[in-house]
Coordinates of C-alpha atoms in Angstrom, one line a residue:
M1 CA 127.8 133.4 102.9
A2 CA 124.1 134.4 102.9
E3 CA 122.9 136.3 106.0
K4 CA 120.9 134.1 108.3
F5 CA 117.2 134.9 108.1
H6 CA 115.4 135.7 111.3
F7 CA 111.7 136.1 111.5
Q8 CA 110.1 138.2 114.2
P9 CA 106.4 137.3 115.0
T10 CA 104.0 140.3 115.1
P11 CA 103.8 141.9 118.6
L12 CA 100.5 141.0 120.4
T13 CA 99.8 144.7 120.8
R14 CA 99.1 144.8 117.1
L15 CA 96.3 142.3 117.2
R16 CA 93.1 143.6 115.6
K17 CA 89.6 142.5 116.3
H18 CA 88.7 141.5 112.8
Y19 CA 90.4 139.9 109.8
D20 CA 89.1 138.6 106.5
V21 CA 90.4 135.2 107.3
I22 CA 92.0 133.6 110.4
V23 CA 94.5 130.8 109.7
I24 CA 95.3 128.6 112.7
G25 CA 98.8 127.1 112.5
S26 CA 102.1 128.4 111.1
G27 CA 103.2 125.2 109.2
A28 CA 103.5 125.0 105.4
A29 CA 99.7 124.6 105.0
G30 CA 98.8 127.6 107.1
M31 CA 101.5 129.9 105.6
T32 CA 100.6 128.8 102.0
A33 CA 96.9 129.5 102.7
A34 CA 97.6 132.9 104.1
I35 CA 100.0 133.9 101.3
Q36 CA 97.5 132.8 98.6
A37 CA 94.6 134.6 100.3
H38 CA 96.7 137.7 100.6
E39 CA 97.7 137.6 96.9
L40 CA 94.0 137.5 96.1
G41 CA 93.4 140.7 98.0
L42 CA 92.3 139.4 101.4
K43 CA 93.6 140.4 104.8
P44 CA 94.6 137.2 106.5
V45 CA 96.2 136.6 109.9
I46 CA 98.1 133.5 111.1
L47 CA 97.7 132.4 114.7
E48 CA 100.3 130.0 116.2
K49 CA 100.0 128.6 119.7
M50 CA 103.7 127.7 120.0
D51 CA 106.6 130.1 120.3
K52 CA 108.5 128.1 117.6
L53 CA 107.0 128.6 114.2
G54 CA 106.6 126.0 111.4
G55 CA 104.9 123.2 113.3
N56 CA 105.7 119.6 112.1
T57 CA 106.8 121.0 108.7
N58 CA 110.2 121.6 110.4
R59 CA 110.5 117.9 110.9
A60 CA 110.0 116.9 107.2
S61 CA 113.2 115.8 105.5
S62 CA 112.8 114.1 102.2
G63 CA 111.0 116.3 99.8
M64 CA 107.7 117.2 98.0
N65 CA 106.1 114.7 95.6
A66 CA 104.7 115.9 92.3
A67 CA 104.2 114.3 88.8
E68 CA 104.5 115.8 85.3
T69 CA 106.8 118.6 86.4
N70 CA 109.3 120.5 84.3
V71 CA 111.9 119.6 86.9
Q72 CA 111.3 115.9 86.2
L73 CA 111.7 116.4 82.5
Q74 CA 115.0 118.3 83.1
H75 CA 116.1 115.1 84.9
H76 CA 114.8 112.9 82.1
V77 CA 112.0 111.5 84.2
V78 CA 108.7 111.1 82.3
D79 CA 105.9 110.7 84.8
S80 CA 102.1 110.9 84.8
Y81 CA 99.3 112.1 87.1
Q82 CA 97.8 108.7 86.8
E83 CA 100.9 106.8 87.9
F84 CA 101.2 109.2 90.9
Y85 CA 97.5 108.6 91.7
D86 CA 97.7 104.8 91.3
E87 CA 100.9 104.4 93.4
T88 CA 99.5 106.6 96.2
L89 CA 96.2 104.7 96.2
K90 CA 98.1 101.4 96.3
G91 CA 100.4 102.7 99.1
G92 CA 97.3 103.7 101.1
G93 CA 95.9 100.2 100.8
G94 CA 93.1 101.5 98.5
K95 CA 91.5 103.3 101.4
N96 CA 92.3 106.8 100.3
N97 CA 89.6 109.4 99.7
T98 CA 89.6 109.4 95.9
E99 CA 88.1 112.8 95.5
L100 CA 91.0 114.3 97.5
L101 CA 93.6 112.1 95.8
K102 CA 92.5 113.1 92.3
Y103 CA 92.8 116.8 93.2
F104 CA 96.1 116.2 94.9
S105 CA 97.8 114.2 92.1
E106 CA 96.6 116.7 89.5
H107 CA 97.6 119.8 91.3
A108 CA 101.0 118.9 92.7
A109 CA 103.0 120.1 89.7
L110 CA 101.1 123.5 89.9
A111 CA 102.2 123.7 93.5
I112 CA 105.9 123.2 92.5
D113 CA 105.4 126.0 90.0
W114 CA 103.7 128.2 92.6
L115 CA 106.6 127.8 94.9
A116 CA 109.1 128.6 92.1
D117 CA 107.1 131.8 91.4
H118 CA 107.9 132.7 95.0
N119 CA 111.6 131.9 94.5
I120 CA 111.2 128.7 96.4
I121 CA 113.1 126.4 94.0
L122 CA 112.8 122.6 94.3
D123 CA 115.0 121.5 91.3
E124 CA 116.5 118.3 92.6
L125 CA 114.9 114.9 92.7
T126 CA 115.0 111.8 94.9
I127 CA 112.6 108.8 95.5
T128 CA 110.7 107.5 98.5
G129 CA 109.2 104.1 99.4
G130 CA 106.2 103.0 97.4
M131 CA 107.0 105.2 94.4
S132 CA 108.4 103.9 91.1
K133 CA 109.6 107.3 89.7
M134 CA 111.8 110.0 91.0
R135 CA 109.1 112.5 91.9
T136 CA 110.3 113.7 95.3
H137 CA 111.3 117.4 94.7
R138 CA 113.9 119.1 97.0
P139 CA 116.2 122.1 97.0
H140 CA 119.4 122.2 95.0
S141 CA 121.4 122.3 98.2
L142 CA 119.8 118.9 99.1
A143 CA 118.9 120.5 102.5
A144 CA 116.0 118.9 104.4
I145 CA 112.8 120.1 102.8
G146 CA 111.0 121.1 106.0
G147 CA 113.3 123.7 107.5
F148 CA 114.0 125.1 104.0
L149 CA 110.3 125.5 103.2
V150 CA 109.5 127.1 106.6
T151 CA 112.2 129.6 106.2
E152 CA 111.3 130.5 102.6
L153 CA 107.5 130.7 103.4
L154 CA 108.3 133.0 106.4
K155 CA 110.2 135.2 104.0
Q156 CA 107.1 135.5 101.9
V157 CA 104.9 136.2 104.9
Q158 CA 107.3 138.9 106.0
K159 CA 107.4 140.4 102.5
A160 CA 103.6 140.4 102.2
R161 CA 103.4 141.9 105.8
I162 CA 100.9 139.2 106.8
P163 CA 100.5 139.4 110.6
L164 CA 101.7 136.2 112.4
F165 CA 101.2 136.0 116.1
A166 CA 103.0 133.3 118.2
G167 CA 102.0 132.1 121.6
L168 CA 98.3 132.7 120.8
K169 CA 96.2 129.6 121.3
V170 CA 92.7 129.3 119.8
T171 CA 90.3 127.7 122.3
E172 CA 87.0 127.9 120.4
L173 CA 85.5 128.5 117.0
T174 CA 82.6 130.9 117.1
T175 CA 79.5 130.6 115.0
D176 CA 76.2 132.6 114.4
D177 CA 72.8 131.2 114.9
A178 CA 72.8 129.5 111.5
G179 CA 76.0 127.6 112.3
K180 CA 78.2 129.7 110.1
V181 CA 81.7 130.3 111.4
T182 CA 82.3 133.9 112.5
G183 CA 85.8 133.7 114.1
V184 CA 87.6 132.4 117.1
R185 CA 88.3 132.8 120.8
A186 CA 92.0 132.9 121.5
T187 CA 94.2 133.2 124.6
T188 CA 97.8 134.2 125.4
G189 CA 97.4 132.4 128.8
K190 CA 97.0 135.7 130.5
Q191 CA 94.4 137.4 128.3
S192 CA 91.7 136.0 126.1
G193 CA 89.0 137.3 123.8
P194 CA 87.1 137.0 120.5
L195 CA 88.5 137.7 117.1
T196 CA 86.0 137.8 114.2
A197 CA 86.6 136.8 110.6
D198 CA 84.6 136.0 107.4
A199 CA 86.3 132.6 107.3
V200 CA 88.7 130.3 109.3
V201 CA 91.3 127.9 107.9
L202 CA 92.4 125.1 110.2
A203 CA 96.0 124.2 109.6
A204 CA 97.0 123.1 113.1
G205 CA 98.5 119.7 112.3
G206 CA 97.8 116.2 113.6
F207 CA 97.9 114.6 117.0
G208 CA 101.2 112.6 116.9
A209 CA 102.4 114.2 120.1
N210 CA 99.2 113.7 122.1
Q211 CA 99.6 110.4 124.0
E212 CA 96.1 110.6 125.2
M213 CA 94.5 110.9 121.8
L214 CA 96.9 108.3 120.3
T215 CA 96.0 105.8 123.1
K216 CA 92.3 106.5 122.5
Y217 CA 92.4 105.6 118.8
R218 CA 95.4 103.3 118.8
P219 CA 95.9 101.6 122.2
D220 CA 98.7 99.4 120.7
L221 CA 100.9 102.5 120.3
K222 CA 100.8 103.6 123.9
G223 CA 104.1 104.8 125.1
M224 CA 105.8 104.7 121.7
N225 CA 108.2 107.6 120.9
T226 CA 107.2 110.2 118.4
T227 CA 109.0 112.3 115.7
N228 CA 106.4 115.0 116.2
Q229 CA 107.1 118.5 117.6
P230 CA 105.4 119.1 121.0
G231 CA 102.6 121.2 119.6
A232 CA 101.1 118.4 117.4
T233 CA 98.4 117.6 119.9
G234 CA 95.2 117.6 117.8
D235 CA 93.8 120.9 119.1
G236 CA 92.4 121.9 115.7
I237 CA 90.7 118.5 115.3
K238 CA 89.0 119.0 118.6
L239 CA 87.9 122.6 117.7
A240 CA 86.3 121.3 114.5
E241 CA 84.7 118.3 116.3
A242 CA 83.1 120.6 118.7
L243 CA 81.2 122.2 115.8
G244 CA 80.0 118.8 114.5
A245 CA 82.8 118.2 112.0
K246 CA 83.1 114.6 110.8
L247 CA 86.3 112.8 111.7
V248 CA 87.7 110.1 109.4
D249 CA 90.4 107.4 109.7
M250 CA 91.4 108.4 113.2
D251 CA 92.9 105.0 113.9
Q252 CA 95.2 105.3 110.9
V253 CA 98.5 106.3 112.5
Q254 CA 101.8 106.0 110.6
V255 CA 104.8 104.6 112.3
H256 CA 108.0 105.7 110.6
P257 CA 110.6 102.9 110.3
T258 CA 113.8 104.8 110.6
V259 CA 114.0 107.0 113.7
Q260 CA 117.1 107.4 115.9
Q261 CA 115.9 107.0 119.5
D262 CA 119.1 106.5 121.5
T263 CA 119.0 110.1 122.7
P264 CA 116.2 111.9 124.7
H265 CA 114.9 113.4 121.5
A266 CA 113.8 111.1 118.6
Y267 CA 115.3 112.1 115.3
L268 CA 113.6 111.1 112.0
I269 CA 116.2 109.7 109.6
G270 CA 114.6 110.8 106.3
E271 CA 113.7 108.4 103.5
A272 CA 116.1 110.3 101.2
V273 CA 119.0 108.4 102.9
R274 CA 117.5 105.1 101.7
G275 CA 116.4 106.8 98.4
E276 CA 120.0 107.6 97.7
G277 CA 121.1 104.0 98.2
A278 CA 121.4 103.1 101.9
I279 CA 120.5 99.6 103.1
L280 CA 119.2 98.2 106.4
V281 CA 120.9 95.4 108.3
N282 CA 120.1 93.5 111.5
K283 CA 122.4 93.1 114.5
H284 CA 124.3 90.2 112.7
G285 CA 125.0 92.4 109.7
D286 CA 122.5 90.8 107.3
R287 CA 120.2 92.7 105.0
F288 CA 116.5 91.7 105.7
V289 CA 114.1 93.9 103.7
N290 CA 113.4 95.9 100.6
E291 CA 114.3 99.3 102.2
L292 CA 112.0 101.2 99.9
D293 CA 108.9 99.2 100.4
T294 CA 106.0 101.2 102.0
R295 CA 106.7 102.5 105.5
K296 CA 104.1 100.0 106.9
N297 CA 106.0 97.0 105.5
V298 CA 109.5 98.2 106.4
T299 CA 108.3 98.9 110.0
A300 CA 106.8 95.4 110.2
A301 CA 110.1 93.9 109.0
I302 CA 112.1 95.8 111.6
D303 CA 109.6 94.9 114.4
G304 CA 109.9 91.3 113.2
L305 CA 113.6 91.2 114.0
K306 CA 112.8 91.7 117.8
E307 CA 116.2 93.4 118.1
N308 CA 115.1 96.9 119.3
G309 CA 115.6 98.3 115.8
A310 CA 118.1 97.9 112.9
Y311 CA 121.0 99.8 111.3
L312 CA 121.2 102.0 108.2
I313 CA 124.4 101.4 106.3
F314 CA 125.8 103.8 103.7
D315 CA 129.1 105.3 102.4
Q316 CA 130.5 108.7 101.6
G317 CA 128.9 108.7 98.1
I318 CA 125.4 108.3 99.6
R319 CA 126.2 110.8 102.4
D320 CA 127.1 113.4 99.8
R321 CA 123.6 113.0 98.3
A322 CA 121.8 113.2 101.7
K323 CA 122.9 116.4 103.3
A324 CA 120.8 115.8 106.4
V325 CA 123.4 113.3 107.5
E326 CA 125.7 116.2 108.3
F327 CA 123.2 117.3 111.0
Y328 CA 122.7 113.8 112.3
D329 CA 126.5 113.4 112.6
S330 CA 126.9 116.8 114.3
I331 CA 124.7 115.6 117.2
G332 CA 126.4 112.2 117.5
L333 CA 123.9 109.9 115.8
V334 CA 126.3 108.5 113.1
H335 CA 128.9 105.7 113.6
T336 CA 131.9 106.1 111.3
G337 CA 134.3 103.3 110.2
K338 CA 137.3 103.7 107.9
S339 CA 136.4 100.3 106.6
L340 CA 133.5 97.8 106.8
D341 CA 135.6 95.7 109.2
D342 CA 136.1 98.8 111.4
L343 CA 132.4 99.6 111.4
A344 CA 131.4 96.0 112.1
G345 CA 133.9 95.9 115.1
Q346 CA 132.4 99.1 116.6
L347 CA 128.8 97.8 116.4
G348 CA 129.3 94.1 117.2
F349 CA 128.3 92.9 113.7
D350 CA 129.7 89.8 112.1
A351 CA 132.2 91.5 109.8
A352 CA 131.9 88.8 107.1
A353 CA 128.1 89.1 107.2
L354 CA 128.2 92.9 106.8
K355 CA 130.8 92.7 104.0
K356 CA 128.7 90.1 102.2
A357 CA 125.5 92.2 102.6
V358 CA 127.3 95.2 101.1
A359 CA 128.9 93.2 98.3
D360 CA 125.6 91.6 97.4
W361 CA 124.0 95.0 97.3
N362 CA 126.8 96.4 95.1
T363 CA 126.2 93.6 92.7
A364 CA 122.5 94.2 92.7
V365 CA 123.2 97.9 91.9
A366 CA 125.6 97.0 89.1
D367 CA 123.1 94.5 87.6
Q368 CA 120.1 96.7 88.5
N369 CA 118.6 93.5 89.9
D370 CA 118.0 93.0 93.6
A371 CA 117.2 89.3 93.5
A372 CA 117.2 89.0 97.3
F373 CA 114.5 91.6 98.1
N374 CA 113.2 92.8 94.8
R375 CA 114.1 96.5 95.4
T376 CA 113.7 98.4 92.2
T377 CA 114.3 102.0 93.3
G378 CA 117.0 104.0 94.9
M379 CA 119.6 101.9 93.2
E380 CA 121.7 104.6 91.6
R381 CA 124.6 104.3 94.1
D382 CA 126.5 101.3 95.6
I383 CA 128.3 101.3 99.0
S384 CA 132.0 101.4 98.1
T385 CA 133.5 104.7 98.9
A386 CA 135.1 104.9 102.4
P387 CA 134.4 106.0 105.1
F388 CA 131.4 103.9 105.9
F389 CA 128.6 104.9 108.2
A390 CA 125.8 103.4 110.3
I391 CA 122.8 104.9 112.1
H392 CA 120.8 102.8 114.6
I393 CA 117.1 103.2 114.0
A394 CA 113.8 101.9 115.2
P395 CA 110.1 102.7 114.4
A396 CA 108.3 105.6 116.0
V397 CA 105.0 107.4 115.7
H398 CA 105.3 109.8 112.8
Y399 CA 102.1 110.9 111.1
T400 CA 98.4 110.8 111.8
M401 CA 96.6 110.0 108.6
G402 CA 93.2 110.5 110.2
G403 CA 91.6 113.9 110.9
I404 CA 88.9 116.3 109.8
A405 CA 86.7 115.3 106.8
I406 CA 86.9 117.8 103.9
N407 CA 86.0 117.9 100.2
H408 CA 88.4 118.8 97.5
K409 CA 87.5 122.5 98.0
T410 CA 89.0 122.1 101.6
E411 CA 85.5 122.8 103.0
V412 CA 85.1 121.1 106.4
L413 CA 82.2 118.6 106.3
N414 CA 79.8 117.6 109.0
D415 CA 78.5 114.1 109.7
D416 CA 75.9 114.5 106.9
G417 CA 78.6 115.4 104.4
K418 CA 77.5 119.0 104.2
A419 CA 80.0 121.9 104.4
I420 CA 80.3 123.9 107.6
K421 CA 80.0 127.5 106.2
G422 CA 83.1 129.5 106.6
L423 CA 85.4 126.7 107.8
Y424 CA 88.2 125.2 105.8
A425 CA 91.1 122.9 106.6
A426 CA 94.4 121.8 105.0
G427 CA 97.5 119.7 105.9
E428 CA 97.9 116.9 108.4
I429 CA 94.8 118.0 110.3
V430 CA 92.8 116.6 107.4
G431 CA 91.9 112.9 107.2
G432 CA 91.4 110.6 104.2
L433 CA 93.9 111.5 101.6
H434 CA 96.5 109.0 102.6
G435 CA 94.4 105.9 103.3
N436 CA 96.2 103.5 105.7
N437 CA 99.8 104.5 104.9
R438 CA 101.2 107.8 103.8
I439 CA 103.9 107.8 101.1
G440 CA 107.0 109.7 101.9
G441 CA 107.0 113.2 100.2
N442 CA 103.2 113.4 100.1
S443 CA 102.7 115.3 103.3
I444 CA 104.7 118.4 102.2
A445 CA 102.9 118.2 98.8
E446 CA 99.6 118.1 100.6
T447 CA 100.4 121.2 102.7
V448 CA 101.1 123.3 99.6
I449 CA 98.4 121.9 97.3
F450 CA 95.6 122.2 99.8
G451 CA 97.0 125.3 101.5
R452 CA 96.7 127.1 98.2
Q453 CA 93.3 125.6 97.6
A454 CA 92.1 126.9 101.0
G455 CA 93.3 130.4 100.2
E456 CA 91.5 130.3 96.9
Q457 CA 88.3 128.9 98.2
V458 CA 88.1 131.3 101.1
F459 CA 88.4 134.1 98.5
N460 CA 85.5 132.6 96.5
Y461 CA 83.4 132.2 99.6
I462 CA 83.9 135.7 100.9
N463 CA 83.3 137.2 97.5
Q464 CA 80.1 135.4 96.8
K465 CA 78.5 136.3 100.2

């Protein structure tokens, strides 16, 4: 068995006063930006306010979307940038920033290759809601993408000897008289001071764990549970706003339909479970929705039941294809029945209704025709191999589509649409790419695509000064 990797953040005693580029945030966007900048010959540093590294990336489970990849061809999936673009635009209600979306859809395959060049191999495929093709890339082990990616990127950070400081919070972006960013002020809680840099990359994530900000922009979500890690409080957005950065789509907050919330901590049940063939049923045991419609529509259908959620139903065959279920089971989130009758008895379903829902689904899979709900994807597996499983889910705040305005070069823009010199942003902190609904698998893709771009553009900026 492989030895467990353990990353040790850089001791604060080794903090220097100047770096070529300061990257704020240790999620996939921040680490990718720092690695890319380092490989171009710059000296970056990563600052993380939390003790735990990886940010919200750790919570991602399904995979990383990309079109026209070699991996897809190996799986006999012929895809196109245009289809990827069109389906993301449709999924976002046509409200996506098309400049960002064009760059995103045309650079995702290159991001898969870049990861592979760093021995981060995503050679398996699944599908998420709102997509017509298998374009969600994930590791061969079928492990949840987030933890896998954080671990593998940390290995690259360690190998490159990029300093990464934890427990160091940035409180201010500093500028010169011309408004050009010159660095940051940061604090450990005990000591604080300035750090200078030629450029700063904001990769500090969204605000899904900040009840005050959520309530400000979306009063209807007040008090709703969140899948976000505690550090997702929008600090980076506020830092940029203080410099006059434009904010976009701040009221666009995604609620994820399948979150287990019967424990003190909310656990996202990734879309891959449905992508591999799971169905949703109500308290009676009836199926009620196309499970792989967009997150917005599936959430609305669950809310419409007025039953405090719904249940994911799947079998051993699907479980074998969605390895995250092993973790969900280990912490007590999965109900197991040796038969559908047994499962129905445990959960108070009408056994005949549940058996009919499963039988109808199995027929739909056999015929590749879901006449009841017009589902067309994630129909490779039926639900016929005992034991059978159920997970109780309900919608929860998951992702903030709004954030800082950037152009495709990741330059942060002010209200006039002009770039703030020396300031770049990537990842969930950015607004506009996803429109009014993010497609599953696009957030991880965004972090790597625009993280790389930030590293490249910082290099250009510093070298043309």
